[in-house]
XYZ file of N, CA and C in Angstrom:
786
model
N 16.054 38.116 -9.060
C 17.259 37.471 -9.474
C 18.168 38.386 -10.362
N 17.467 39.288 -11.213
C 18.263 40.107 -12.117
C 19.168 41.095 -11.198
N 18.534 41.624 -10.104
C 19.264 42.482 -9.221
C 20.462 41.857 -8.544
N 20.307 40.513 -8.084
C 21.374 39.753 -7.582
C 22.499 39.564 -8.479
N 22.066 39.125 -9.786
C 23.098 38.923 -10.776
C 23.853 40.176 -11.041
N 23.252 41.247 -11.109
C 23.837 42.550 -11.377
C 24.978 42.884 -10.277
N 24.461 42.598 -8.973
C 25.383 42.961 -7.847
C 26.682 42.016 -7.917
N 26.516 40.800 -8.569
C 27.642 39.845 -8.653
C 28.508 40.259 -9.790
N 28.089 41.126 -10.566
C 28.865 41.535 -11.793
C 28.547 40.796 -13.008
N 27.443 40.111 -12.972
C 26.959 39.368 -14.201
C 25.902 40.219 -15.005
N 25.774 39.777 -16.271
C 24.765 40.454 -17.160
C 23.847 39.447 -17.719
N 23.784 38.349 -17.162
C 22.721 37.275 -17.403
C 22.727 36.364 -16.278
N 21.705 35.398 -16.323
C 21.685 34.357 -15.230
C 20.855 33.257 -15.723
N 21.021 32.109 -14.938
C 20.274 30.950 -15.111
C 19.472 30.731 -13.908
N 18.192 30.151 -14.141
C 17.263 29.865 -13.004
C 16.522 28.638 -13.333
N 16.104 27.937 -12.227
C 15.277 26.736 -12.327
C 13.848 27.244 -12.474
N 13.060 26.557 -13.417
C 11.760 26.925 -13.592
C 10.816 26.534 -12.495
N 11.293 25.555 -11.579
C 10.490 25.068 -10.531
C 11.630 24.372 -9.668
N 11.127 23.757 -8.553
C 12.034 22.858 -7.707
C 12.862 21.874 -8.585
N 14.175 21.984 -8.597
C 14.915 21.133 -9.483
C 14.767 19.619 -9.146
N 14.321 19.311 -7.981
C 14.054 17.935 -7.701
C 12.557 17.582 -7.544
N 11.656 18.484 -7.840
C 10.214 18.221 -7.632
C 9.440 18.702 -8.775
N 8.126 19.030 -8.476
C 7.164 19.371 -9.491
C 6.638 20.786 -9.255
N 6.680 21.359 -8.078
C 6.015 22.633 -7.847
C 6.662 23.752 -8.578
N 5.735 24.611 -9.087
C 6.066 25.851 -9.673
C 5.356 26.989 -9.209
N 5.982 28.052 -8.946
C 5.220 29.273 -8.375
C 4.313 29.941 -9.405
N 3.240 30.462 -9.026
C 2.342 31.195 -9.864
C 3.073 32.369 -10.289
N 2.904 32.675 -11.702
C 3.670 33.809 -12.225
C 2.788 35.061 -11.985
N 3.530 36.128 -11.556
C 2.910 37.513 -11.417
C 3.367 38.263 -12.592
N 2.427 38.693 -13.432
C 2.803 39.469 -14.629
C 3.488 40.746 -14.363
N 3.170 41.333 -13.157
C 3.900 42.569 -12.761
C 5.355 42.265 -12.628
N 5.652 41.151 -12.051
C 7.092 40.704 -11.924
C 7.792 40.520 -13.210
N 7.143 39.855 -14.125
C 7.797 39.498 -15.473
C 7.979 40.800 -16.201
N 6.936 41.693 -16.164
C 7.034 42.900 -16.848
C 8.160 43.838 -16.307
N 8.271 43.784 -15.035
C 9.286 44.584 -14.340
C 10.731 43.979 -14.711
N 10.816 42.631 -14.870
C 12.134 42.049 -15.232
C 12.502 42.467 -16.667
N 11.499 42.398 -17.514
C 11.718 42.738 -18.935
C 12.303 44.228 -19.059
N 11.748 45.059 -18.312
C 12.188 46.507 -18.221
C 13.646 46.498 -17.629
N 13.902 45.676 -16.578
C 15.256 45.703 -15.946
C 16.293 45.055 -17.043
N 15.947 44.014 -17.706
C 16.682 43.478 -18.718
C 17.128 44.425 -19.825
N 16.182 45.266 -20.240
C 16.381 46.245 -21.272
C 17.374 47.364 -20.789
N 16.909 47.879 -19.597
C 17.675 48.998 -19.021
C 19.178 48.696 -18.704
N 19.335 47.526 -18.217
C 20.662 47.042 -17.778
C 21.498 46.309 -18.917
N 20.894 46.244 -20.107
C 21.466 45.613 -21.166
C 21.909 44.146 -20.823
N 20.953 43.404 -20.142
C 21.285 42.094 -19.815
C 21.068 41.236 -21.103
N 21.815 40.122 -21.274
C 21.599 39.152 -22.362
C 20.360 38.312 -22.084
N 20.150 37.374 -22.942
C 19.033 36.440 -22.745
C 19.331 35.584 -21.618
N 18.269 35.339 -20.771
C 18.447 34.513 -19.546
C 18.136 33.086 -19.925
N 18.629 32.174 -19.111
C 18.562 30.709 -19.393
C 17.725 30.035 -18.257
N 16.508 29.514 -18.640
C 15.720 28.729 -17.755
C 16.198 27.218 -17.747
N 16.249 26.595 -16.695
C 16.808 25.209 -16.662
C 15.559 24.348 -16.122
N 15.264 23.285 -16.932
C 14.286 22.343 -16.491
C 14.704 21.573 -15.267
N 13.764 21.015 -14.507
C 14.114 20.297 -13.312
C 14.907 18.922 -13.794
N 15.730 18.558 -12.836
C 16.479 17.339 -13.094
C 15.658 16.139 -13.182
N 14.463 16.220 -12.558
C 13.613 14.948 -12.598
C 12.936 14.736 -13.933
N 13.066 15.642 -14.864
C 12.563 15.477 -16.123
C 13.381 14.523 -17.023
N 12.768 13.456 -17.428
C 13.362 12.393 -18.140
C 12.529 11.933 -19.269
N 12.572 12.617 -20.532
C 11.671 12.112 -21.562
C 11.923 10.847 -22.139
N 13.106 10.164 -21.943
C 13.331 8.922 -22.548
C 13.256 7.739 -21.457
N 12.548 7.915 -20.397
C 12.478 6.927 -19.403
C 11.681 5.688 -19.943
N 11.976 4.522 -19.348
C 11.240 3.335 -19.740
C 9.941 3.267 -19.148
N 9.616 4.257 -18.274
C 8.325 4.282 -17.674
C 7.387 5.340 -18.157
N 6.197 4.977 -18.512
C 5.226 5.851 -19.181
C 4.893 7.015 -18.276
N 4.761 6.767 -16.948
C 4.354 7.782 -16.035
C 5.515 8.860 -15.970
N 6.722 8.445 -16.082
C 7.931 9.432 -16.087
C 7.857 10.222 -17.338
N 7.581 9.627 -18.511
C 7.515 10.315 -19.707
C 6.441 11.269 -19.731
N 5.304 10.887 -19.153
C 4.142 11.845 -19.053
C 4.378 13.016 -18.227
N 5.117 12.811 -17.069
C 5.543 13.897 -16.260
C 6.440 14.860 -16.982
N 7.357 14.378 -17.791
C 8.243 15.160 -18.544
C 7.472 16.073 -19.529
N 6.420 15.374 -20.237
C 5.628 16.133 -21.124
C 4.809 17.276 -20.327
N 4.276 16.948 -19.217
C 3.495 17.949 -18.568
C 4.388 19.186 -18.142
N 5.443 18.844 -17.539
C 6.468 19.903 -17.034
C 6.946 20.731 -18.198
N 7.353 20.046 -19.272
C 7.949 20.787 -20.349
C 6.953 21.758 -21.008
N 5.706 21.186 -21.246
C 4.638 22.018 -21.874
C 4.297 23.192 -21.013
N 4.167 22.969 -19.685
C 3.916 24.035 -18.675
C 4.990 25.090 -18.708
N 6.355 24.663 -18.634
C 7.408 25.496 -18.679
C 7.461 26.445 -19.869
N 7.190 25.866 -21.115
C 7.275 26.597 -22.261
C 6.102 27.647 -22.336
N 5.022 27.282 -21.746
C 3.845 28.252 -21.683
C 4.316 29.472 -20.679
N 4.871 29.084 -19.700
C 5.255 30.078 -18.634
C 6.454 30.993 -19.149
N 7.303 30.457 -20.017
C 8.346 31.188 -20.600
C 7.923 32.328 -21.449
N 6.700 32.204 -22.103
C 6.266 33.284 -22.900
C 5.919 34.603 -22.187
N 5.822 34.559 -20.883
C 5.744 35.830 -20.108
C 6.981 36.639 -20.263
N 8.186 36.038 -20.670
C 9.378 36.671 -20.931
C 9.905 36.220 -22.277
N 9.361 36.725 -23.342
C 9.524 36.175 -24.694
C 10.988 36.208 -25.157
N 11.364 35.279 -25.951
C 12.697 35.320 -26.617
C 13.868 34.886 -25.798
N 13.648 34.075 -24.722
C 14.680 33.675 -23.934
C 15.082 32.175 -24.183
N 15.846 31.564 -23.347
C 16.374 30.228 -23.595
C 15.866 29.324 -22.500
N 15.573 27.989 -22.865
C 15.232 26.997 -22.060
C 15.997 25.809 -22.143
N 16.754 25.376 -21.121
C 17.717 24.238 -21.313
C 17.170 22.906 -20.488
N 17.460 21.755 -21.122
C 17.086 20.507 -20.492
C 18.073 19.534 -20.770
N 18.168 18.469 -19.799
C 19.084 17.303 -19.949
C 18.261 16.379 -20.820
N 18.814 15.863 -21.950
C 18.093 14.997 -22.756
C 17.464 13.740 -22.107
N 18.159 13.200 -21.102
C 17.529 12.145 -20.250
C 18.424 10.880 -20.401
N 17.916 9.820 -19.604
C 18.601 8.534 -19.589
C 17.735 7.458 -20.109
N 18.231 6.626 -20.996
C 17.303 5.615 -21.651
C 17.170 4.438 -20.800
N 17.803 4.250 -19.724
C 17.735 3.185 -18.750
C 17.604 1.776 -19.300
N 18.485 1.580 -20.206
C 18.617 0.181 -20.679
C 17.882 -0.069 -21.937
N 17.117 0.913 -22.494
C 16.443 0.743 -23.755
C 17.329 0.844 -24.996
N 18.432 1.474 -24.736
C 19.437 1.761 -25.886
C 19.303 3.151 -26.299
N 20.410 3.676 -26.906
C 20.586 5.074 -27.159
C 19.617 5.486 -28.317
N 19.451 4.636 -29.283
C 18.532 4.924 -30.467
C 17.052 5.092 -29.934
N 16.608 4.208 -29.030
C 15.337 4.273 -28.455
C 15.211 5.647 -27.671
N 16.300 5.847 -26.942
C 16.199 7.170 -26.102
C 16.088 8.400 -27.087
N 16.730 8.398 -28.169
C 16.725 9.511 -29.088
C 15.318 9.630 -29.655
N 14.729 8.498 -30.018
C 13.386 8.508 -30.552
C 12.342 9.064 -29.540
N 12.483 8.701 -28.258
C 11.525 9.123 -27.320
C 11.698 10.587 -27.039
N 12.906 11.221 -26.973
C 13.208 12.570 -26.786
C 12.658 13.432 -27.903
N 12.813 12.945 -29.118
C 12.259 13.650 -30.270
C 10.708 13.576 -30.308
N 10.136 12.456 -29.840
C 8.745 12.480 -29.732
C 8.196 13.565 -28.780
N 8.895 13.772 -27.699
C 8.440 14.746 -26.743
C 8.529 16.033 -27.442
N 9.715 16.409 -27.975
C 9.818 17.730 -28.658
C 8.805 18.008 -29.667
N 8.443 16.961 -30.522
C 7.501 17.118 -31.507
C 6.015 17.315 -30.912
N 5.835 16.945 -29.693
C 4.609 17.210 -28.959
C 4.547 18.639 -28.375
N 5.649 19.157 -27.887
C 5.592 20.437 -27.115
C 5.984 21.621 -27.927
N 6.725 21.385 -28.898
C 7.152 22.645 -29.778
C 6.012 23.086 -30.674
N 5.843 24.402 -30.728
C 4.893 24.859 -31.567
C 5.465 26.111 -32.379
N 4.893 26.511 -33.477
C 5.393 27.606 -34.247
C 5.345 28.953 -33.473
N 4.365 29.008 -32.544
C 4.136 30.337 -31.873
C 5.099 30.665 -30.751
N 5.833 29.642 -30.232
C 6.637 29.842 -29.022
C 7.891 30.697 -29.560
N 8.290 31.601 -28.662
C 9.456 32.407 -28.996
C 10.780 31.913 -28.277
N 10.612 31.037 -27.327
C 11.762 30.413 -26.634
C 12.523 29.581 -27.497
N 13.864 29.535 -27.334
C 14.813 28.574 -27.934
C 15.051 27.477 -26.875
N 14.736 26.242 -27.324
C 14.959 25.129 -26.419
C 16.378 24.507 -26.674
N 17.046 24.377 -25.534
C 18.455 23.857 -25.760
C 18.551 22.504 -25.041
N 19.299 21.622 -25.983
C 19.724 20.255 -25.482
C 21.041 20.454 -24.852
N 21.173 20.017 -23.583
C 22.619 20.181 -22.938
C 23.475 18.946 -23.328
N 24.738 19.299 -23.586
C 25.685 18.147 -23.776
C 25.936 17.509 -22.489
N 25.992 16.157 -22.358
C 26.034 15.384 -21.206
C 27.403 14.714 -21.095
N 27.712 14.277 -19.833
C 29.020 13.576 -19.545
C 28.989 12.068 -19.979
N 27.917 11.453 -20.126
C 27.879 10.126 -20.589
C 27.873 9.057 -19.412
N 27.384 9.502 -18.182
C 27.341 8.587 -17.072
C 26.167 7.663 -17.211
N 26.203 6.490 -16.778
C 25.037 5.603 -16.859
C 24.527 5.407 -18.268
N 23.321 5.690 -18.425
C 22.639 5.535 -19.760
C 22.179 6.923 -20.240
N 22.950 7.904 -19.992
C 22.708 9.225 -20.506
C 22.713 9.328 -21.943
N 21.805 10.096 -22.592
C 21.791 10.357 -23.959
C 22.329 11.722 -24.186
N 23.220 11.995 -25.168
C 23.672 13.355 -25.302
C 25.040 13.670 -25.030
N 25.896 12.619 -24.792
C 27.202 12.756 -24.523
C 28.102 12.920 -25.741
N 27.503 12.550 -26.863
C 28.045 12.663 -28.251
C 27.348 13.736 -29.059
N 28.082 14.545 -29.851
C 27.444 15.493 -30.571
C 26.501 14.826 -31.552
N 26.856 13.641 -32.008
C 26.063 12.917 -33.027
C 24.654 12.540 -32.535
N 24.599 12.275 -31.223
C 23.347 11.941 -30.550
C 22.440 13.212 -30.602
N 22.966 14.326 -30.283
C 22.150 15.539 -30.327
C 21.745 15.780 -31.698
N 22.554 15.601 -32.563
C 22.209 15.802 -34.053
C 21.062 14.989 -34.486
N 21.015 13.674 -34.034
C 19.942 12.887 -34.467
C 18.593 13.365 -33.802
N 18.664 13.810 -32.524
C 17.441 14.375 -31.816
C 17.005 15.527 -32.664
N 17.827 16.415 -33.039
C 17.505 17.658 -33.743
C 16.884 17.286 -35.081
N 17.531 16.372 -35.814
C 17.036 15.883 -37.119
C 15.614 15.226 -37.109
N 15.368 14.548 -35.958
C 14.086 13.950 -35.873
C 12.920 14.847 -35.286
N 13.354 16.176 -35.078
C 12.320 17.080 -34.657
C 11.845 17.941 -35.725
N 10.567 18.009 -35.893
C 9.903 18.694 -37.016
C 10.395 20.228 -37.036
N 10.040 20.834 -35.860
C 10.383 22.277 -35.683
C 11.663 22.525 -35.142
N 12.743 21.943 -35.753
C 13.996 22.019 -35.168
C 14.711 23.395 -35.267
N 14.014 24.356 -35.963
C 14.479 25.719 -35.859
C 14.349 26.371 -34.473
N 13.519 25.751 -33.687
C 13.292 26.142 -32.213
C 14.418 25.590 -31.351
N 15.315 24.814 -31.791
C 16.271 24.005 -30.990
C 17.638 24.642 -31.035
N 18.426 24.508 -29.969
C 19.827 24.846 -29.922
C 20.561 23.894 -29.020
N 21.787 24.263 -28.668
C 22.611 23.379 -27.710
C 23.201 24.391 -26.798
N 23.245 23.718 -25.546
C 24.037 24.338 -24.431
C 25.152 23.396 -24.087
N 26.413 23.936 -24.320
C 27.655 23.113 -24.164
C 28.086 23.331 -22.655
N 28.210 22.236 -21.970
C 28.697 22.195 -20.600
C 30.145 21.810 -20.620
N 31.027 22.669 -20.107
C 32.494 22.296 -20.221
C 32.960 21.180 -19.364
N 32.331 20.966 -18.127
C 32.654 19.796 -17.387
C 32.145 18.610 -18.087
N 30.844 18.637 -18.567
C 30.295 17.418 -19.295
C 31.102 17.011 -20.521
N 31.400 18.058 -21.393
C 32.056 17.557 -22.704
C 33.481 16.992 -22.346
N 34.116 17.663 -21.338
C 35.475 17.216 -21.013
C 35.360 15.759 -20.465
N 34.500 15.511 -19.628
C 34.292 14.200 -19.028
C 33.846 13.213 -20.008
N 33.168 13.733 -21.088
C 32.543 12.800 -22.127
C 33.706 12.496 -23.184
N 34.907 13.134 -23.089
C 35.976 12.755 -24.003
C 36.315 13.811 -25.079
N 35.779 15.030 -24.962
C 36.145 16.104 -25.822
C 37.227 17.028 -25.222
N 38.380 17.003 -25.800
C 39.457 17.579 -25.015
C 39.569 19.138 -25.343
N 38.844 19.804 -24.518
C 38.818 21.297 -24.596
C 40.015 21.891 -24.058
N 40.884 21.120 -23.246
C 42.080 21.617 -22.688
C 43.195 21.682 -23.771
N 43.476 20.615 -24.463
C 44.484 20.504 -25.412
C 44.155 20.760 -26.889
N 42.902 20.709 -27.160
C 42.354 20.691 -28.516
C 41.043 21.431 -28.673
N 40.989 22.711 -28.141
C 39.728 23.414 -28.138
C 39.273 23.607 -29.489
N 40.185 24.071 -30.486
C 39.837 24.331 -31.797
C 39.220 23.064 -32.481
N 39.934 21.973 -32.174
C 39.412 20.637 -32.804
C 37.930 20.346 -32.316
N 37.658 20.521 -31.033
C 36.399 20.257 -30.515
C 35.408 21.219 -31.159
N 35.674 22.477 -31.224
C 34.723 23.432 -31.847
C 34.571 23.055 -33.326
N 35.533 22.708 -34.054
C 35.397 22.286 -35.447
C 34.518 21.026 -35.526
N 34.688 20.137 -34.606
C 33.836 18.918 -34.589
C 32.369 19.353 -34.351
N 32.193 20.207 -33.418
C 30.843 20.675 -32.994
C 30.256 21.302 -34.278
N 31.040 22.086 -34.961
C 30.524 22.814 -36.094
C 30.180 21.840 -37.295
N 31.080 20.888 -37.471
C 30.727 19.831 -38.501
C 29.611 19.054 -38.332
N 29.437 18.769 -37.056
C 28.259 17.793 -36.748
C 26.971 18.544 -36.507
N 26.991 19.683 -35.763
C 25.838 20.352 -35.359
C 25.640 21.646 -35.961
N 26.740 22.314 -36.217
C 26.730 23.795 -36.658
C 26.819 24.692 -35.482
N 27.908 25.614 -35.524
C 28.081 26.404 -34.426
C 26.822 27.444 -34.215
N 26.037 27.553 -35.288
C 24.883 28.369 -35.106
C 23.861 27.813 -34.182
N 24.031 26.514 -33.855
C 23.170 25.908 -32.806
C 23.611 26.159 -31.435
N 24.877 26.568 -31.247
C 25.426 26.800 -29.839
C 24.930 28.175 -29.373
N 24.028 28.067 -28.320
C 23.314 29.269 -27.842
C 23.785 29.646 -26.396
N 24.395 28.702 -25.709
C 24.845 28.997 -24.373
C 25.903 27.961 -23.919
N 26.716 28.510 -22.931
C 27.808 27.626 -22.402
C 27.750 27.570 -20.840
N 27.652 26.381 -20.289
C 27.795 26.120 -18.928
C 29.291 26.112 -18.646
N 29.856 27.053 -17.867
C 31.288 27.091 -17.630
C 31.494 26.475 -16.278
N 32.073 25.339 -16.260
C 32.355 24.689 -14.940
C 33.586 23.869 -15.142
N 34.461 23.837 -14.105
C 35.610 22.951 -14.074
C 35.203 21.625 -13.677
N 36.040 20.502 -13.712
C 35.580 19.185 -13.406
C 36.531 18.599 -12.268
N 35.735 17.820 -11.378
C 36.493 17.225 -10.348
C 37.224 15.958 -10.843
N 36.696 15.507 -12.007
C 37.267 14.205 -12.466
C 38.233 14.331 -13.683
N 39.048 13.291 -14.013
C 39.941 13.384 -15.108
C 39.300 13.345 -16.464
N 39.946 13.592 -17.491
C 39.504 13.584 -18.811
C 38.860 12.211 -19.225
N 37.725 12.337 -19.924
C 37.090 11.103 -20.451
C 36.605 10.090 -19.436
N 36.284 10.656 -18.187
C 35.916 9.872 -16.990
C 34.486 9.401 -17.026
N 33.666 10.159 -17.919
C 32.164 9.892 -17.945
C 31.615 10.059 -16.586
N 31.966 10.949 -15.830
C 31.353 11.400 -14.604
C 30.633 12.717 -14.676
N 30.152 13.248 -13.684
C 29.589 14.589 -13.652
C 29.660 15.260 -12.332
N 30.818 15.760 -12.052
C 31.119 16.471 -10.804
C 31.746 17.731 -11.064
N 30.985 18.847 -10.864
C 31.458 20.164 -11.259
C 32.433 20.622 -10.138
N 33.418 21.498 -10.653
C 34.373 22.107 -9.695
C 34.472 23.568 -9.926
N 34.974 24.280 -8.949
C 35.122 25.757 -9.211
C 36.152 25.998 -10.220
N 35.957 27.184 -10.873
C 36.821 27.556 -12.006
C 38.270 27.647 -11.574
N 39.142 26.761 -12.382
C 40.562 26.751 -12.083
C 40.939 25.822 -11.056
N 40.083 25.103 -10.406
C 40.452 24.220 -9.359
C 40.234 22.789 -9.715
N 40.023 22.468 -10.970
C 39.706 21.157 -11.325
C 40.632 20.706 -12.488
N 40.227 19.674 -13.135
C 41.075 18.971 -14.183
C 41.147 19.815 -15.499
N 40.214 20.672 -15.685
C 40.257 21.570 -16.917
C 41.245 22.744 -16.739
N 41.212 23.444 -15.567
C 42.267 24.415 -15.287
C 41.982 25.727 -15.918
N 42.564 26.771 -15.207
C 42.294 28.230 -15.577
C 42.708 28.489 -17.057
N 43.891 28.067 -17.355
C 44.397 28.443 -18.753
C 43.511 28.011 -19.840
N 42.876 26.865 -19.611
C 41.863 26.382 -20.660
C 40.678 27.250 -20.697
N 40.245 27.734 -19.520
C 39.096 28.710 -19.467
C 39.429 30.064 -20.123
N 40.681 30.509 -19.874
C 41.109 31.789 -20.505
C 40.972 31.635 -22.060
N 41.426 30.587 -22.555
C 41.287 30.313 -24.052
C 39.843 30.253 -24.548
N 39.093 29.605 -23.686
C 37.589 29.351 -24.017
C 36.887 30.644 -24.135
N 36.981 31.487 -23.097
C 36.187 32.754 -23.122
C 36.649 33.772 -24.124
N 37.900 33.676 -24.533
C 38.442 34.577 -25.530
C 38.372 33.936 -26.885
N 37.869 32.908 -27.208
C 37.812 32.213 -28.459
C 36.897 32.957 -29.386
N 37.358 33.482 -30.604
C 36.476 34.345 -31.341
C 35.166 33.640 -31.920
N 35.243 32.315 -32.038
C 33.990 31.589 -32.401
C 32.960 31.662 -31.286
N 33.321 31.915 -30.051
C 32.361 31.838 -28.927
C 31.964 33.260 -28.458
N 32.400 34.297 -29.254
C 32.060 35.648 -28.910
C 30.521 35.799 -28.960
N 29.941 36.579 -27.999
C 28.597 36.888 -27.789
C 27.624 35.760 -27.336
N 28.275 34.649 -27.009
C 27.502 33.479 -26.328
C 27.623 33.570 -24.897
N 26.380 33.516 -24.301
C 26.333 33.691 -22.761
C 27.082 32.485 -21.951
N 27.908 32.829 -21.102
C 28.558 31.868 -20.226
C 27.848 31.832 -18.884
N 27.533 30.659 -18.369
C 26.808 30.561 -17.131
C 27.429 29.698 -16.139
N 27.726 30.068 -14.990
C 28.354 29.278 -13.890
C 27.438 28.285 -13.275
N 27.895 27.056 -13.138
C 27.233 25.992 -12.327
C 28.153 25.415 -11.401
N 29.087 26.164 -10.946
C 30.146 25.688 -9.922
C 29.615 25.512 -8.511
N 30.209 24.623 -7.646
C 29.709 24.495 -6.338
C 30.142 25.657 -5.502
N 29.248 26.774 -5.409
C 29.582 27.955 -4.776
C 28.492 28.587 -4.131
N 28.695 29.551 -3.343
C 27.771 30.487 -2.837
C 27.855 31.832 -3.533
N 26.989 32.813 -3.251
C 26.888 34.028 -4.026
C 28.384 34.699 -4.010
N 29.037 34.844 -2.843
C 30.311 35.468 -2.782
C 31.408 34.717 -3.691
N 31.234 33.360 -3.732
C 32.096 32.644 -4.660
C 31.902 32.931 -6.061
N 30.673 32.998 -6.362
C 30.237 33.369 -7.774
C 30.761 34.741 -8.162
N 30.583 35.602 -7.261
C 31.147 36.956 -7.535
C 32.684 37.007 -7.812
N 33.457 36.238 -7.018
C 34.788 36.043 -7.287
C 35.150 35.423 -8.586
N 34.349 34.429 -8.944
C 34.568 33.782 -10.235
C 34.326 34.615 -11.457
N 33.213 35.339 -11.299
C 32.810 36.342 -12.381
C 33.980 37.335 -12.516
N 34.438 37.887 -11.411
C 35.641 38.870 -11.428
C 36.793 38.268 -12.110
N 37.161 37.022 -11.667
C 38.346 36.241 -12.253
C 38.148 36.113 -13.673
N 37.046 35.596 -14.154
C 36.855 35.520 -15.698
C 36.911 36.769 -16.459
N 36.297 37.813 -15.805
C 36.287 39.094 -16.468
C 37.762 39.579 -16.585
N 38.482 39.411 -15.601
C 39.948 39.720 -15.613
C 40.734 39.016 -16.768
N 40.264 37.823 -17.203
C 40.953 37.100 -18.185
C 40.386 37.393 -19.599
N 39.374 38.161 -19.661
C 38.626 38.372 -20.948
C 39.281 39.497 -21.674
N 39.539 39.277 -23.053
C 40.273 40.252 -23.805
C 39.456 40.626 -25.053
N 38.488 39.851 -25.433
C 37.719 40.205 -26.563
C 36.777 41.454 -26.402
N 36.622 42.238 -27.414
C 35.741 43.352 -27.322
C 34.724 43.362 -28.365
C-alpha cells in the first residue's frame, strides 16, 4: 500500500484493518511490517491511519454486537503494535434508541477495557454526521467519551470534513469559528488526522454522503482555506472520496497545487 500511495503522490495512507463489512483479518507477516517500517522511514511518510470496520458498534443495544466490538478492537490494537506509533480510527457508534448518554457510557466502557499503558497506537474518535442515532456528531459528545476514559492520553480525534459540515459545523463560512470551538471543547492537541471529503448534501443535513473534492456542497475554495490553515499544519489529510486510484491521484495533485504552507 505504501508503494501505491507514493505512486499517487501521497506521503501517508489509510487502510482497513480487516474487511470493512466483516470480521476476517489477514495473518500478519512480520517481514511485511518490517519492510513497511523501513519504507516509511526511507520515504519520509507520515503516520498511517488504520480504520476499524464499519460493523464495529461499541454502543449497540445488543450484547453480542458489543462483544464483537471488543473482540475486534482488542485484536486490532494488538496487530497495530507490529507498526508502532501509528493511528487507529473508529466510528463511535449508534446508540439505537438507548439515548446519547447511554451510548457515551458504553463507548467509554469499551475504551477502558481495550486501552493499556503499553500500547503505542493513538486511538481516534471520528466526528460523525449525526444520522440516525449516531454518537459523536457534537464535539461535546466526544469530550464526554474522552473524559470518561481512564487512559485518555491514548485518545485523539479524526475530523471528517463531510461529517462535520453535515452535522452543522460551518467550515465553509466560519472555519476559524469551528476550529476555535473544537479547541475550546476538545483542544486542538487532540486533533490527529483529517478525513478530507466533500459532501453530496447541504449544510446541517445530518446525512453522510461523501463527494469528490470541489464537486459538492463544501466546494474547492473551502478546502483551499482548510489545507492552508496554520492551525492544521502537519496534520495528515486523508481522502475518502468516491474515487478510483486515478481519481485519487488527480485529487492529490489538485490539493497539492492549492497548498501554500511550508
